[in-house]
């Protein structure tokens, strides 16, 4: 039986996990190392944090703008996370995958589960903190959230952790470099899967297999 050839299809990586687990730091280091990956910049109604750039970290929009986009069906998925709205561009993902690109999404667990329904062939990576205490300490140290917001994010984290089994890989962020290395290895290994490389193999052999 001839195996299917998916090498022209692109790969969707979805990275998820509790807020404060270190996703953003891991992802920005990974993107520097893996030039083949393209980050999906989400839309959010959250206020811009110091150091964040519009169009790079997020597209910062008003609630009205977000609602208009949602009504026009421009989001692949959207969610209310910790009291703010976040959404993934449908066009960016659909067109990127059609063009054979490797896309990386940083979204919350409910978003990841919704994307999985649309793209079950995607690669779902859960980033977890070493413990809930460590997560709390990180959120306090980051200093970008109020006490009430921290309490809310910790409560949400417990719910998010309860969905770990629906993911393909788990990366425990005890040490940042190791966590980046772990995801790098996942990306390398996924890219080497036979079904993604059938064209390459045929070209190398000079005949069809
Ligand atoms: P933060 O406000 O700390 O940047 O992000 C809060 C949470 O929202 C994180 O868990 C992040 O992964 C998630 N998030 C960011 N963009 C999106 C998105 O487009 N969709 C969903 N569902 N979650 C998102």
PDB file of C-alpha atoms and ligand atoms in Angstrom:
ATOM      1  CA  UNK A   1       0.000   0.000   0.000  1.00  0.00           C
ATOM      2  CA  UNK A   2       1.289   3.432  -0.944  1.00  0.00           C
ATOM      3  CA  UNK A   3       1.685   5.721   2.058  1.00  0.00           C
ATOM      4  CA  UNK A   4       0.167   9.187   1.836  1.00  0.00           C
ATOM      5  CA  UNK A   5       2.435  12.067   1.067  1.00  0.00           C
ATOM      6  CA  UNK A   6       1.974  14.937   3.478  1.00  0.00           C
ATOM      7  CA  UNK A   7       5.255  16.678   2.778  1.00  0.00           C
ATOM      8  CA  UNK A   8       3.536  19.594   1.058  1.00  0.00           C
ATOM      9  CA  UNK A   9       1.173  20.189   3.931  1.00  0.00           C
ATOM     10  CA  UNK A  10       2.906  22.139   6.647  1.00  0.00           C
ATOM     11  CA  UNK A  11       3.019  21.335  10.332  1.00  0.00           C
ATOM     12  CA  UNK A  12       1.004  22.851  13.138  1.00  0.00           C
ATOM     13  CA  UNK A  13       2.626  22.997  16.578  1.00  0.00           C
ATOM     14  CA  UNK A  14       0.379  24.039  19.427  1.00  0.00           C
ATOM     15  CA  UNK A  15       2.084  24.981  22.669  1.00  0.00           C
ATOM     16  CA  UNK A  16      -0.099  25.320  25.717  1.00  0.00           C
ATOM     17  CA  UNK A  17      -0.008  25.242  29.481  1.00  0.00           C
ATOM     18  CA  UNK A  18      -0.690  27.383  32.526  1.00  0.00           C
ATOM     19  CA  UNK A  19       0.093  31.064  32.519  1.00  0.00           C
ATOM     20  CA  UNK A  20       3.433  31.587  34.247  1.00  0.00           C
ATOM     21  CA  UNK A  21       4.810  28.189  33.168  1.00  0.00           C
ATOM     22  CA  UNK A  22       7.306  30.057  31.012  1.00  0.00           C
ATOM     23  CA  UNK A  23       5.720  29.529  27.590  1.00  0.00           C
ATOM     24  CA  UNK A  24       6.577  32.951  26.183  1.00  0.00           C
ATOM     25  CA  UNK A  25      10.267  32.777  27.193  1.00  0.00           C
ATOM     26  CA  UNK A  26      10.594  29.240  25.856  1.00  0.00           C
ATOM     27  CA  UNK A  27       8.882  30.139  22.598  1.00  0.00           C
ATOM     28  CA  UNK A  28      10.939  33.263  21.938  1.00  0.00           C
ATOM     29  CA  UNK A  29      14.176  31.292  22.479  1.00  0.00           C
ATOM     30  CA  UNK A  30      12.894  28.451  20.317  1.00  0.00           C
ATOM     31  CA  UNK A  31      11.988  30.814  17.475  1.00  0.00           C
ATOM     32  CA  UNK A  32      15.517  32.214  17.480  1.00  0.00           C
ATOM     33  CA  UNK A  33      16.912  28.731  17.192  1.00  0.00           C
ATOM     34  CA  UNK A  34      14.412  27.313  14.710  1.00  0.00           C
ATOM     35  CA  UNK A  35      14.146  29.667  11.752  1.00  0.00           C
ATOM     36  CA  UNK A  36      11.747  27.259  10.031  1.00  0.00           C
ATOM     37  CA  UNK A  37       9.041  27.978  12.612  1.00  0.00           C
ATOM     38  CA  UNK A  38       6.575  30.822  12.158  1.00  0.00           C
ATOM     39  CA  UNK A  39       4.795  32.205  15.192  1.00  0.00           C
ATOM     40  CA  UNK A  40       1.074  32.846  14.986  1.00  0.00           C
ATOM     41  CA  UNK A  41       0.532  36.304  16.465  1.00  0.00           C
ATOM     42  CA  UNK A  42      -2.784  36.278  18.321  1.00  0.00           C
ATOM     43  CA  UNK A  43      -5.251  39.111  18.725  1.00  0.00           C
ATOM     44  CA  UNK A  44      -5.995  40.196  22.276  1.00  0.00           C
ATOM     45  CA  UNK A  45      -7.987  42.751  24.200  1.00  0.00           C
ATOM     46  CA  UNK A  46      -5.479  42.565  27.071  1.00  0.00           C
ATOM     47  CA  UNK A  47      -3.467  45.683  27.871  1.00  0.00           C
ATOM     48  CA  UNK A  48       0.029  45.706  26.416  1.00  0.00           C
ATOM     49  CA  UNK A  49       2.720  44.868  28.989  1.00  0.00           C
ATOM     50  CA  UNK A  50       5.943  46.815  29.071  1.00  0.00           C
ATOM     51  CA  UNK A  51       8.326  45.531  26.428  1.00  0.00           C
ATOM     52  CA  UNK A  52       5.607  43.917  24.323  1.00  0.00           C
ATOM     53  CA  UNK A  53       5.337  44.938  20.679  1.00  0.00           C
ATOM     54  CA  UNK A  54       2.133  45.259  18.712  1.00  0.00           C
ATOM     55  CA  UNK A  55       2.254  42.861  15.757  1.00  0.00           C
ATOM     56  CA  UNK A  56       5.067  40.802  17.247  1.00  0.00           C
ATOM     57  CA  UNK A  57       3.821  39.566  20.615  1.00  0.00           C
ATOM     58  CA  UNK A  58       0.146  40.234  19.949  1.00  0.00           C
ATOM     59  CA  UNK A  59      -2.104  42.399  17.876  1.00  0.00           C
ATOM     60  CA  UNK A  60      -3.586  44.572  20.624  1.00  0.00           C
ATOM     61  CA  UNK A  61      -7.180  45.442  19.768  1.00  0.00           C
ATOM     62  CA  UNK A  62     -10.175  46.948  21.525  1.00  0.00           C
ATOM     63  CA  UNK A  63     -13.107  44.822  22.657  1.00  0.00           C
ATOM     64  CA  UNK A  64     -15.167  46.270  19.784  1.00  0.00           C
ATOM     65  CA  UNK A  65     -12.530  45.404  17.196  1.00  0.00           C
ATOM     66  CA  UNK A  66     -12.238  41.884  18.627  1.00  0.00           C
ATOM     67  CA  UNK A  67     -15.999  41.442  18.558  1.00  0.00           C
ATOM     68  CA  UNK A  68     -16.178  42.622  14.925  1.00  0.00           C
ATOM     69  CA  UNK A  69     -13.491  40.130  13.913  1.00  0.00           C
ATOM     70  CA  UNK A  70     -15.254  37.364  15.807  1.00  0.00           C
ATOM     71  CA  UNK A  71     -18.554  38.173  14.102  1.00  0.00           C
ATOM     72  CA  UNK A  72     -16.882  38.140  10.685  1.00  0.00           C
ATOM     73  CA  UNK A  73     -15.562  34.643  11.439  1.00  0.00           C
ATOM     74  CA  UNK A  74     -11.916  35.694  11.274  1.00  0.00           C
ATOM     75  CA  UNK A  75     -10.810  33.550  14.219  1.00  0.00           C
ATOM     76  CA  UNK A  76      -9.847  29.910  13.972  1.00  0.00           C
ATOM     77  CA  UNK A  77     -10.547  29.800  17.690  1.00  0.00           C
ATOM     78  CA  UNK A  78     -11.010  32.404  20.355  1.00  0.00           C
ATOM     79  CA  UNK A  79     -11.322  32.289  24.103  1.00  0.00           C
ATOM     80  CA  UNK A  80     -11.751  34.395  27.175  1.00  0.00           C
ATOM     81  CA  UNK A  81      -8.645  33.734  29.229  1.00  0.00           C
ATOM     82  CA  UNK A  82      -8.258  35.196  32.721  1.00  0.00           C
ATOM     83  CA  UNK A  83     -10.825  37.888  31.876  1.00  0.00           C
ATOM     84  CA  UNK A  84      -9.376  38.998  28.518  1.00  0.00           C
ATOM     85  CA  UNK A  85     -10.174  37.897  24.966  1.00  0.00           C
ATOM     86  CA  UNK A  86      -7.642  36.132  22.752  1.00  0.00           C
ATOM     87  CA  UNK A  87      -8.045  34.842  19.214  1.00  0.00           C
ATOM     88  CA  UNK A  88      -6.039  33.049  16.527  1.00  0.00           C
ATOM     89  CA  UNK A  89      -6.181  34.283  12.939  1.00  0.00           C
ATOM     90  CA  UNK A  90      -7.938  31.736  10.744  1.00  0.00           C
ATOM     91  CA  UNK A  91      -6.329  33.070   7.597  1.00  0.00           C
ATOM     92  CA  UNK A  92      -2.773  32.922   8.995  1.00  0.00           C
ATOM     93  CA  UNK A  93      -3.128  29.270   9.970  1.00  0.00           C
ATOM     94  CA  UNK A  94      -5.057  28.007   6.945  1.00  0.00           C
ATOM     95  CA  UNK A  95      -2.890  29.788   4.383  1.00  0.00           C
ATOM     96  CA  UNK A  96       0.359  28.988   6.199  1.00  0.00           C
ATOM     97  CA  UNK A  97      -0.414  25.283   6.304  1.00  0.00           C
ATOM     98  CA  UNK A  98      -1.494  25.276   2.673  1.00  0.00           C
ATOM     99  CA  UNK A  99       1.859  26.847   1.797  1.00  0.00           C
ATOM    100  CA  UNK A 100       3.644  24.048   3.671  1.00  0.00           C
ATOM    101  CA  UNK A 101       4.830  26.233   6.553  1.00  0.00           C
ATOM    102  CA  UNK A 102       5.617  25.127  10.092  1.00  0.00           C
ATOM    103  CA  UNK A 103       3.429  27.186  12.395  1.00  0.00           C
ATOM    104  CA  UNK A 104       3.605  27.600  16.133  1.00  0.00           C
ATOM    105  CA  UNK A 105       0.639  28.622  18.256  1.00  0.00           C
ATOM    106  CA  UNK A 106       0.887  29.724  21.888  1.00  0.00           C
ATOM    107  CA  UNK A 107      -2.661  29.384  23.156  1.00  0.00           C
ATOM    108  CA  UNK A 108      -4.465  28.360  26.305  1.00  0.00           C
ATOM    109  CA  UNK A 109      -5.704  24.815  26.911  1.00  0.00           C
ATOM    110  CA  UNK A 110      -9.323  25.410  25.887  1.00  0.00           C
ATOM    111  CA  UNK A 111      -8.045  26.977  22.645  1.00  0.00           C
ATOM    112  CA  UNK A 112      -5.698  24.037  22.074  1.00  0.00           C
ATOM    113  CA  UNK A 113      -8.559  21.576  22.514  1.00  0.00           C
ATOM    114  CA  UNK A 114     -10.680  23.514  20.013  1.00  0.00           C
ATOM    115  CA  UNK A 115      -7.828  23.593  17.489  1.00  0.00           C
ATOM    116  CA  UNK A 116      -7.326  19.855  17.982  1.00  0.00           C
ATOM    117  CA  UNK A 117     -10.876  19.234  16.799  1.00  0.00           C
ATOM    118  CA  UNK A 118     -10.053  21.105  13.565  1.00  0.00           C
ATOM    119  CA  UNK A 119      -6.475  19.813  13.176  1.00  0.00           C
ATOM    120  CA  UNK A 120      -6.152  16.432  14.894  1.00  0.00           C
ATOM    121  CA  UNK A 121      -2.897  15.872  12.979  1.00  0.00           C
ATOM    122  CA  UNK A 122      -1.262  18.853  14.743  1.00  0.00           C
ATOM    123  CA  UNK A 123       1.380  18.401  17.435  1.00  0.00           C
ATOM    124  CA  UNK A 124       0.188  19.363  20.887  1.00  0.00           C
ATOM    125  CA  UNK A 125       2.801  20.267  23.481  1.00  0.00           C
ATOM    126  CA  UNK A 126       1.989  20.984  27.116  1.00  0.00           C
ATOM    127  CA  UNK A 127       4.413  23.102  29.108  1.00  0.00           C
ATOM    128  CA  UNK A 128       4.115  22.614  32.820  1.00  0.00           C
ATOM    129  CA  UNK A 129       5.808  24.315  35.745  1.00  0.00           C
ATOM    130  CA  UNK A 130       7.709  21.998  38.123  1.00  0.00           C
ATOM    131  CA  UNK A 131       5.024  22.579  40.786  1.00  0.00           C
ATOM    132  CA  UNK A 132       2.076  24.815  41.647  1.00  0.00           C
ATOM    133  CA  UNK A 133       4.258  26.559  44.254  1.00  0.00           C
ATOM    134  CA  UNK A 134       6.831  27.336  41.548  1.00  0.00           C
ATOM    135  CA  UNK A 135       4.059  28.668  39.329  1.00  0.00           C
ATOM    136  CA  UNK A 136       2.805  30.969  42.080  1.00  0.00           C
ATOM    137  CA  UNK A 137       6.344  32.193  42.774  1.00  0.00           C
ATOM    138  CA  UNK A 138       6.855  32.967  39.067  1.00  0.00           C
ATOM    139  CA  UNK A 139       3.603  34.878  38.757  1.00  0.00           C
ATOM    140  CA  UNK A 140       4.487  36.957  41.836  1.00  0.00           C
ATOM    141  CA  UNK A 141       8.024  37.578  40.559  1.00  0.00           C
ATOM    142  CA  UNK A 142       6.769  38.626  37.110  1.00  0.00           C
ATOM    143  CA  UNK A 143       4.863  41.408  38.866  1.00  0.00           C
ATOM    144  CA  UNK A 144       2.512  42.059  35.949  1.00  0.00           C
ATOM    145  CA  UNK A 145      -0.669  40.804  37.614  1.00  0.00           C
ATOM    146  CA  UNK A 146      -2.583  41.898  40.701  1.00  0.00           C
ATOM    147  CA  UNK A 147      -3.098  39.491  43.640  1.00  0.00           C
ATOM    148  CA  UNK A 148      -6.629  38.772  42.425  1.00  0.00           C
ATOM    149  CA  UNK A 149      -5.367  38.069  38.901  1.00  0.00           C
ATOM    150  CA  UNK A 150      -2.689  35.743  40.279  1.00  0.00           C
ATOM    151  CA  UNK A 151      -5.298  33.837  42.299  1.00  0.00           C
ATOM    152  CA  UNK A 152      -7.426  33.513  39.170  1.00  0.00           C
ATOM    153  CA  UNK A 153      -4.496  32.278  37.056  1.00  0.00           C
ATOM    154  CA  UNK A 154      -3.633  29.655  39.717  1.00  0.00           C
ATOM    155  CA  UNK A 155      -7.211  28.415  39.771  1.00  0.00           C
ATOM    156  CA  UNK A 156      -7.224  28.252  35.958  1.00  0.00           C
ATOM    157  CA  UNK A 157      -3.882  26.382  36.056  1.00  0.00           C
ATOM    158  CA  UNK A 158      -5.459  23.494  37.966  1.00  0.00           C
ATOM    159  CA  UNK A 159      -8.136  23.145  35.319  1.00  0.00           C
ATOM    160  CA  UNK A 160      -5.527  23.356  32.546  1.00  0.00           C
ATOM    161  CA  UNK A 161      -3.371  20.677  34.208  1.00  0.00           C
ATOM    162  CA  UNK A 162      -6.362  18.350  34.273  1.00  0.00           C
ATOM    163  CA  UNK A 163      -6.209  18.221  30.445  1.00  0.00           C
ATOM    164  CA  UNK A 164      -2.595  17.075  30.126  1.00  0.00           C
ATOM    165  CA  UNK A 165      -3.576  13.669  28.758  1.00  0.00           C
ATOM    166  CA  UNK A 166      -5.029  15.219  25.629  1.00  0.00           C
ATOM    167  CA  UNK A 167      -1.568  16.417  24.557  1.00  0.00           C
ATOM    168  CA  UNK A 168       1.181  14.564  22.648  1.00  0.00           C
ATOM    169  CA  UNK A 169       4.192  15.854  24.575  1.00  0.00           C
ATOM    170  CA  UNK A 170       4.906  17.262  27.995  1.00  0.00           C
ATOM    171  CA  UNK A 171       7.766  19.618  28.729  1.00  0.00           C
ATOM    172  CA  UNK A 172       8.482  20.433  32.337  1.00  0.00           C
ATOM    173  CA  UNK A 173      10.029  23.859  32.641  1.00  0.00           C
ATOM    174  CA  UNK A 174      12.430  23.405  35.511  1.00  0.00           C
ATOM    175  CA  UNK A 175      15.313  24.844  33.571  1.00  0.00           C
ATOM    176  CA  UNK A 176      14.686  27.201  30.640  1.00  0.00           C
ATOM    177  CA  UNK A 177      17.500  25.958  28.364  1.00  0.00           C
ATOM    178  CA  UNK A 178      16.472  22.331  28.867  1.00  0.00           C
ATOM    179  CA  UNK A 179      12.835  23.141  28.124  1.00  0.00           C
ATOM    180  CA  UNK A 180      13.834  24.940  24.902  1.00  0.00           C
ATOM    181  CA  UNK A 181      16.046  21.989  23.962  1.00  0.00           C
ATOM    182  CA  UNK A 182      13.159  19.576  24.620  1.00  0.00           C
ATOM    183  CA  UNK A 183      10.825  21.390  22.240  1.00  0.00           C
ATOM    184  CA  UNK A 184      13.610  21.777  19.696  1.00  0.00           C
ATOM    185  CA  UNK A 185      14.054  17.989  19.745  1.00  0.00           C
ATOM    186  CA  UNK A 186      10.309  17.461  19.307  1.00  0.00           C
ATOM    187  CA  UNK A 187      10.283  19.808  16.300  1.00  0.00           C
ATOM    188  CA  UNK A 188      13.331  18.079  14.765  1.00  0.00           C
ATOM    189  CA  UNK A 189      11.889  14.599  15.276  1.00  0.00           C
ATOM    190  CA  UNK A 190       8.470  15.526  13.906  1.00  0.00           C
ATOM    191  CA  UNK A 191      10.122  17.024  10.816  1.00  0.00           C
ATOM    192  CA  UNK A 192      11.983  13.746  10.245  1.00  0.00           C
ATOM    193  CA  UNK A 193       8.881  11.565  10.182  1.00  0.00           C
ATOM    194  CA  UNK A 194       8.807   9.393   7.090  1.00  0.00           C
ATOM    195  CA  UNK A 195       5.347  10.449   5.944  1.00  0.00           C
ATOM    196  CA  UNK A 196       6.455  14.083   5.870  1.00  0.00           C
ATOM    197  CA  UNK A 197       9.494  13.276   3.752  1.00  0.00           C
ATOM    198  CA  UNK A 198       8.179  11.041   1.005  1.00  0.00           C
ATOM    199  CA  UNK A 199       8.934  13.572  -1.745  1.00  0.00           C
ATOM    200  CA  UNK A 200      12.486  13.942  -0.491  1.00  0.00           C
ATOM    201  CA  UNK A 201      12.927  10.188  -0.364  1.00  0.00           C
ATOM    202  CA  UNK A 202      11.546   9.735  -3.885  1.00  0.00           C
ATOM    203  CA  UNK A 203      13.820  12.476  -5.195  1.00  0.00           C
ATOM    204  CA  UNK A 204      16.839  10.940  -3.478  1.00  0.00           C
ATOM    205  CA  UNK A 205      16.069   7.481  -4.866  1.00  0.00           C
ATOM    206  CA  UNK A 206      15.029   8.640  -8.296  1.00  0.00           C
ATOM    207  CA  UNK A 207      11.989   6.359  -8.290  1.00  0.00           C
ATOM    208  CA  UNK A 208       8.616   6.088  -6.594  1.00  0.00           C
ATOM    209  CA  UNK A 209       8.138   3.923  -3.524  1.00  0.00           C
TER     210      UNK A 209
HETATM  211  P1  LIG B   1      -0.854  36.343  28.491  1.00  0.00           P
HETATM  212  O1  LIG B   1      -1.924  37.334  28.821  1.00  0.00           O
HETATM  213  O2  LIG B   1      -0.089  35.926  29.708  1.00  0.00           O
HETATM  214  O3  LIG B   1       0.010  36.776  27.329  1.00  0.00           O
HETATM  215  O4  LIG B   1      -1.595  35.056  27.956  1.00  0.00           O
HETATM  216  C1  LIG B   1      -2.585  34.433  28.721  1.00  0.00           C
HETATM  217  C2  LIG B   1      -2.974  33.137  28.102  1.00  0.00           C
HETATM  218  O5  LIG B   1      -3.624  33.335  26.843  1.00  0.00           O
HETATM  219  C3  LIG B   1      -1.785  32.219  27.796  1.00  0.00           C
HETATM  220  O6  LIG B   1      -2.094  30.932  28.297  1.00  0.00           O
HETATM  221  C4  LIG B   1      -1.713  32.192  26.297  1.00  0.00           C
HETATM  222  O7  LIG B   1      -1.227  30.957  25.817  1.00  0.00           O
HETATM  223  C5  LIG B   1      -3.170  32.377  25.934  1.00  0.00           C
HETATM  224  N1  LIG B   1      -3.360  32.846  24.553  1.00  0.00           N
HETATM  225  C6  LIG B   1      -2.600  33.693  23.829  1.00  0.00           C
HETATM  226  N2  LIG B   1      -3.087  33.851  22.602  1.00  0.00           N
HETATM  227  C7  LIG B   1      -4.184  33.060  22.516  1.00  0.00           C
HETATM  228  C8  LIG B   1      -5.145  32.782  21.482  1.00  0.00           C
HETATM  229  O8  LIG B   1      -5.091  33.272  20.369  1.00  0.00           O
HETATM  230  N3  LIG B   1      -6.127  31.916  21.800  1.00  0.00           N
HETATM  231  C9  LIG B   1      -6.251  31.327  23.019  1.00  0.00           C
HETATM  232  N4  LIG B   1      -7.247  30.478  23.205  1.00  0.00           N
HETATM  233  N5  LIG B   1      -5.383  31.565  24.016  1.00  0.00           N
HETATM  234  C10 LIG B   1      -4.367  32.434  23.775  1.00  0.00           C
END
